[in-house]
Amino acid sequence: MKYEHMPREPLGFFPTPLVELTKLSKKLNGPKIYMKRDDNTGLALGGNKTRKLEFIIGDALAQGADTIVTAGAAQSNHCRQTAAAAASLGLECHLVLGGQEPEKSDGNLLLDKIFGCKIHWSGTNRKGEDIPEIVEQLKKTGKKPYVVPYGGSNELGALAFLEAFKELESQRQNINASFTHIVFASSSGGTHAGLMLGNKIFKSSYKVVGINIDKGETDKVPFNQYIVSLANNTAKLIGENLNFSDTDLILNADYVGEGYGVIGALENEAISMTAQTEGILLDPVYTGRAMGGLIDMIRTGKIKKTDSVLFWHTGGAPALFAYSNDLDAAQ
């Protein structure tokens, strides 16, 4: 794989732990369940975006950038980790956050402010629609801005999860484990595309199952098409002669519920069950929904007791504090 020459800035603690969730499996009378703990990447309370940012910020530095610009929802895990990465490297950071500024800052938003970034509130635009105008303004002041894509999900971000897949395979072999499924939250596409690419390059036979988190589309392209295209483009980037199509994609949209960031019984049960059996915190928007989907697939027999599942914990626990009312209501 030809990517060792690409710029990369160390930001996290790797490899992240691979653990077996024996008590959760027993609770569900289900299959073996393992968890990849990317909530322990180290940067700003952890998360999967740290992996992507190592390659993306590496590219920004190689291009001489002095300012980082990215976007997300008000409680974006991606924005929180981007703000931390920028602060650690002495880069100015601008976050374009959807919604209006709340009276009280908590969760990820509180951390964004602690990291000293400049926040631009963008109303209904939570996926970076306002970034071009902000970039032009920065250039006029003599800055050298670099735009980190929504969720860090471009070819460099996907490449990071090819590298993560390689890390997982090494750990799996060391503990003599095997998986039939990899289950994770799929939202901006980079993690999904990278894991698909890793599955094919390493000739693994895992079912790479993304649990769709958001009803929206990416750049007006249907999300499934975006993931497949990103996997193909990332393969080209590293000189791999591979071709992905819709038949390679497993994107489960059964658990989107009322939409992005709307917490229901599915997420509440998953968060409580994982915390009370394993002492592990999930987040309300991404991993709570993905784990809720996994629990349902086990209960309905879509994932059988004889299977062996790897759940990729992509982080996000700081958002729990911002959703305290929704979580309290379920107790």
Coordinates of C-alpha atoms in Angstrom, one line a residue:
M1 CA 0.0 0.0 0.0
K2 CA 1.6 3.2 -1.2
Y3 CA 0.9 5.9 1.4
E4 CA 3.8 5.9 3.7
H5 CA 5.1 9.0 2.0
M6 CA 2.0 11.0 2.8
P7 CA 2.3 13.7 5.5
R8 CA 1.0 12.6 8.9
E9 CA 1.0 14.5 12.1
P10 CA 1.0 12.4 15.3
L11 CA -2.1 13.4 17.4
G12 CA -3.4 10.3 19.2
F13 CA -2.5 7.2 21.2
F14 CA -2.4 4.1 19.1
P15 CA -3.2 1.3 18.9
T16 CA -6.5 1.7 20.8
P17 CA -7.6 -1.2 23.0
L18 CA -9.5 -4.2 21.6
V19 CA -11.6 -5.7 24.4
E20 CA -14.3 -8.4 24.7
L21 CA -17.6 -7.4 26.1
T22 CA -18.5 -10.7 27.9
K23 CA -21.1 -9.3 30.2
L24 CA -23.0 -7.5 27.5
S25 CA -23.0 -10.6 25.4
K26 CA -24.3 -12.6 28.4
K27 CA -27.0 -10.0 29.0
L28 CA -28.2 -10.4 25.4
N29 CA -27.7 -14.1 25.3
G30 CA -25.9 -13.3 22.1
P31 CA -22.8 -13.8 20.1
K32 CA -19.3 -12.9 21.2
I33 CA -19.0 -9.1 21.1
Y34 CA -15.7 -7.2 20.9
M35 CA -15.2 -3.5 21.0
K36 CA -12.5 -1.3 19.4
R37 CA -12.0 1.5 21.8
D38 CA -11.4 4.6 19.6
D39 CA -13.0 6.6 22.4
N40 CA -9.5 6.2 23.9
T41 CA -7.5 7.9 21.1
G42 CA -6.4 10.5 23.7
L43 CA -7.0 13.8 21.8
A44 CA -9.6 16.0 23.6
L45 CA -11.3 13.0 25.4
G46 CA -10.8 10.8 22.3
G47 CA -12.8 9.7 19.3
N48 CA -12.3 8.3 15.8
K49 CA -11.7 11.7 14.2
T50 CA -8.2 11.8 15.7
R51 CA -7.2 9.1 13.2
K52 CA -8.5 11.1 10.2
L53 CA -7.0 14.4 11.5
E54 CA -3.5 12.9 11.6
F55 CA -3.5 12.6 7.8
I56 CA -5.6 15.7 7.2
I57 CA -3.7 18.1 9.5
G58 CA -0.5 16.6 8.2
D59 CA -1.5 17.7 4.7
A60 CA -2.5 21.1 6.0
L61 CA 0.9 21.6 7.5
A62 CA 2.6 20.4 4.4
Q63 CA 0.7 23.1 2.5
G64 CA 1.8 25.8 4.9
A65 CA -1.6 26.5 6.4
D66 CA -1.8 28.6 9.6
T67 CA -5.6 28.4 10.0
I68 CA -8.0 25.4 10.1
V69 CA -11.6 25.7 9.2
T70 CA -14.3 23.0 9.6
A71 CA -18.0 22.6 10.3
G72 CA -20.5 20.4 12.1
A73 CA -23.4 20.4 14.4
A74 CA -23.3 22.3 17.7
Q75 CA -22.2 19.1 19.5
S76 CA -19.9 17.9 16.8
N77 CA -17.2 15.4 18.0
H78 CA -15.3 16.1 14.9
C79 CA -15.2 19.9 15.6
R80 CA -14.1 19.3 19.2
Q81 CA -11.1 17.1 18.1
T82 CA -10.2 19.5 15.3
A83 CA -10.1 22.4 17.7
A84 CA -7.9 20.4 20.0
A85 CA -5.5 19.4 17.2
A86 CA -5.2 23.0 16.0
A87 CA -4.6 24.2 19.6
S88 CA -1.8 21.6 20.1
L89 CA -0.1 22.8 16.9
G90 CA -0.5 26.6 17.4
L91 CA -2.9 26.9 14.5
E92 CA -5.9 29.2 14.4
C93 CA -9.2 27.3 14.3
H94 CA -12.6 28.4 13.0
L95 CA -15.6 26.2 13.6
V96 CA -18.8 26.7 11.6
L97 CA -21.6 25.2 13.8
G98 CA -25.2 24.7 12.9
G99 CA -27.9 26.3 14.9
Q100 CA -27.9 29.4 17.2
E101 CA -25.6 30.1 20.1
P102 CA -27.2 28.6 23.2
E103 CA -27.3 30.5 26.5
K104 CA -25.2 27.9 28.2
S105 CA -22.2 26.0 26.7
D106 CA -21.9 22.3 27.6
G107 CA -20.6 19.1 26.2
N108 CA -18.5 19.4 23.1
L109 CA -19.3 23.1 22.7
L110 CA -17.8 23.9 26.1
L111 CA -14.6 22.1 25.0
D112 CA -14.5 24.0 21.7
K113 CA -14.5 27.2 23.6
I114 CA -11.8 26.0 26.1
F115 CA -9.6 25.2 23.1
G116 CA -9.9 28.8 22.0
C117 CA -11.4 28.4 18.6
K118 CA -13.5 31.0 16.8
I119 CA -17.1 29.8 16.4
H120 CA -19.4 30.9 13.6
W121 CA -23.1 30.1 14.1
S122 CA -24.7 29.1 10.8
G123 CA -28.4 28.4 11.5
T124 CA -29.8 25.5 9.4
N125 CA -26.4 25.1 7.7
R126 CA -24.6 22.4 9.7
K127 CA -22.5 20.8 7.0
G128 CA -20.2 23.7 6.1
E129 CA -22.3 25.5 3.5
D130 CA -20.9 28.8 4.9
I131 CA -17.3 27.9 4.8
P132 CA -16.3 29.4 1.3
E133 CA -17.3 32.9 2.5
I134 CA -15.4 32.5 5.7
V135 CA -12.3 31.2 3.9
E136 CA -12.4 34.3 1.6
Q137 CA -12.6 36.6 4.6
L138 CA -9.6 34.9 6.2
K139 CA -7.6 35.1 3.0
K140 CA -8.2 38.9 2.9
T141 CA -6.7 39.2 6.3
G142 CA -3.5 37.4 5.2
K143 CA -4.3 34.0 6.6
K144 CA -3.6 30.7 4.9
P145 CA -6.8 28.7 5.7
Y146 CA -7.1 25.0 5.2
V147 CA -10.6 23.4 5.1
V148 CA -11.1 20.1 6.9
P149 CA -14.1 18.4 5.3
Y150 CA -17.3 17.7 7.2
G151 CA -16.5 14.8 9.5
G152 CA -13.0 14.6 8.2
S153 CA -14.4 12.4 5.5
N154 CA -12.3 12.7 2.3
E155 CA -9.8 10.4 0.9
L156 CA -7.2 11.2 3.6
G157 CA -9.8 10.5 6.3
A158 CA -10.8 7.2 4.7
L159 CA -7.1 6.3 4.4
A160 CA -6.8 6.7 8.1
F161 CA -9.4 3.9 8.5
L162 CA -7.5 1.7 6.2
E163 CA -4.6 2.1 8.6
A164 CA -7.0 1.4 11.5
F165 CA -8.2 -1.8 9.8
K166 CA -4.5 -2.9 9.6
E167 CA -4.2 -2.1 13.3
L168 CA -7.3 -4.2 14.1
E169 CA -6.0 -7.2 12.2
S170 CA -2.8 -7.2 14.1
Q171 CA -4.6 -7.1 17.4
R172 CA -7.1 -9.7 16.3
Q173 CA -4.3 -12.1 15.4
N174 CA -2.5 -11.5 18.7
I175 CA -5.6 -12.6 20.7
N176 CA -6.6 -15.3 18.2
A177 CA -10.0 -13.7 17.7
S178 CA -12.3 -13.9 14.7
F179 CA -15.1 -11.7 13.5
T180 CA -18.1 -12.2 11.3
H181 CA -19.3 -8.5 11.5
I182 CA -17.8 -5.0 12.1
V183 CA -20.6 -2.7 13.3
F184 CA -20.2 1.1 13.7
A185 CA -22.0 4.4 13.3
S186 CA -21.9 5.7 9.7
S187 CA -22.5 9.4 9.4
S188 CA -20.1 11.3 7.2
G189 CA -18.7 8.3 5.3
G190 CA -14.9 8.3 5.8
T191 CA -14.9 5.6 8.5
H192 CA -17.2 3.4 6.4
A193 CA -15.2 3.8 3.2
G194 CA -11.9 3.2 4.9
L195 CA -13.1 0.0 6.6
M196 CA -14.6 -1.3 3.3
L197 CA -11.2 -0.7 1.7
G198 CA -9.4 -2.4 4.4
N199 CA -11.7 -5.4 4.3
K200 CA -11.0 -5.8 0.6
I201 CA -7.2 -5.1 0.7
F202 CA -6.7 -7.6 3.6
K203 CA -9.0 -10.1 1.9
S204 CA -11.1 -10.4 5.0
S205 CA -14.6 -11.7 4.9
Y206 CA -16.2 -9.5 7.5
K207 CA -19.6 -7.9 7.0
V208 CA -18.8 -4.2 7.4
V209 CA -22.1 -2.9 8.7
G210 CA -22.6 0.8 9.0
I211 CA -25.6 2.0 11.1
N212 CA -26.9 5.1 9.3
I213 CA -27.1 8.0 11.8
D214 CA -28.5 10.8 9.6
K215 CA -31.3 11.2 7.2
G216 CA -29.5 13.9 5.3
E217 CA -27.3 13.7 2.1
T218 CA -23.7 14.7 1.5
D219 CA -23.3 17.5 -1.0
K220 CA -26.7 16.5 -2.4
V221 CA -25.4 13.1 -3.3
P222 CA -27.2 10.1 -1.8
F223 CA -25.1 8.9 1.1
N224 CA -24.7 5.3 -0.2
Q225 CA -23.3 6.6 -3.5
Y226 CA -21.0 9.0 -1.6
I227 CA -19.4 6.1 0.5
V228 CA -18.9 3.9 -2.6
S229 CA -17.3 6.8 -4.5
L230 CA -15.1 7.7 -1.6
A231 CA -13.9 4.1 -1.3
N232 CA -13.0 4.0 -5.0
N233 CA -11.2 7.4 -4.9
T234 CA -9.2 6.3 -1.8
A235 CA -8.1 3.1 -3.6
K236 CA -6.9 5.2 -6.5
L237 CA -5.1 7.6 -4.2
I238 CA -2.9 4.7 -2.9
G239 CA -2.5 3.0 -6.3
E240 CA -4.8 0.0 -5.5
N241 CA -6.6 -1.4 -8.5
L242 CA -9.9 -2.0 -6.8
N243 CA -13.5 -1.2 -7.7
F244 CA -16.4 -0.9 -5.3
S245 CA -20.1 -0.9 -6.1
D246 CA -23.4 -0.8 -4.2
T247 CA -23.1 -4.6 -3.7
D248 CA -20.0 -4.0 -1.5
L249 CA -21.9 -1.6 0.8
I250 CA -23.9 -2.5 3.9
L251 CA -25.7 0.6 5.2
N252 CA -28.5 -0.1 7.6
A253 CA -31.0 2.7 7.8
D254 CA -33.5 0.9 10.1
Y255 CA -32.5 2.9 13.2
V256 CA -32.5 6.5 12.0
G257 CA -35.6 7.2 14.0
E258 CA -36.6 10.8 14.1
G259 CA -33.3 11.9 12.6
Y260 CA -29.9 13.2 13.5
G261 CA -29.4 14.0 17.2
V262 CA -33.0 13.0 18.2
I263 CA -32.7 10.7 21.2
G264 CA -35.2 7.9 21.7
A265 CA -35.7 4.6 23.5
L266 CA -33.2 2.8 21.3
E267 CA -30.3 5.1 22.2
N268 CA -31.3 5.3 25.9
E269 CA -31.4 1.6 26.3
A270 CA -28.1 1.0 24.5
I271 CA -26.3 3.7 26.6
S272 CA -27.7 2.3 29.9
M273 CA -27.1 -1.3 29.1
T274 CA -23.5 -0.8 27.9
A275 CA -22.7 1.4 30.9
Q276 CA -24.3 -1.0 33.4
T277 CA -22.8 -4.2 32.1
E278 CA -19.3 -3.0 30.9
G279 CA -18.8 0.4 32.5
I280 CA -18.3 1.9 29.1
L281 CA -19.9 5.2 28.0
L282 CA -21.5 5.5 24.6
D283 CA -22.7 8.9 23.2
P284 CA -26.3 9.8 22.4
V285 CA -25.9 10.6 18.7
Y286 CA -23.6 8.1 17.1
T287 CA -22.4 5.1 19.2
G288 CA -25.7 5.0 21.2
R289 CA -27.7 4.6 18.0
A290 CA -25.2 2.2 16.5
M291 CA -25.1 0.0 19.6
G292 CA -29.0 0.2 19.7
G293 CA -29.0 -1.2 16.2
L294 CA -26.6 -4.0 17.1
I295 CA -28.7 -5.0 20.1
D296 CA -31.8 -5.1 17.9
M297 CA -30.1 -7.2 15.2
I298 CA -29.0 -9.7 17.9
R299 CA -32.5 -9.8 19.4
T300 CA -34.2 -10.3 16.0
G301 CA -31.7 -13.0 14.9
K302 CA -30.1 -10.9 12.1
I303 CA -26.9 -11.5 14.0
K304 CA -26.8 -15.0 15.3
K305 CA -25.4 -16.4 18.6
T306 CA -22.8 -18.3 16.6
D307 CA -21.5 -15.0 15.1
S308 CA -18.7 -12.9 16.5
V309 CA -19.1 -9.1 16.3
L310 CA -16.6 -6.2 16.5
F311 CA -18.3 -3.0 17.5
W312 CA -16.2 0.1 16.6
H313 CA -16.6 2.7 19.4
T314 CA -16.0 6.0 17.6
G315 CA -16.2 8.1 20.8
G316 CA -18.4 11.1 21.6
A317 CA -19.0 10.7 25.3
P318 CA -18.7 14.5 26.0
A319 CA -22.1 15.0 24.2
L320 CA -23.8 13.0 27.0
F321 CA -23.8 16.1 29.2
A322 CA -25.6 18.2 26.5
Y323 CA -28.4 15.6 26.3
S324 CA -28.9 15.2 30.0
N325 CA -32.6 16.0 29.8
D326 CA -33.3 13.4 27.2
L327 CA -31.3 10.8 29.1
D328 CA -32.8 11.6 32.5
A329 CA -36.3 11.1 31.1
A330 CA -35.5 7.5 30.3
Q331 CA -34.3 6.5 33.8

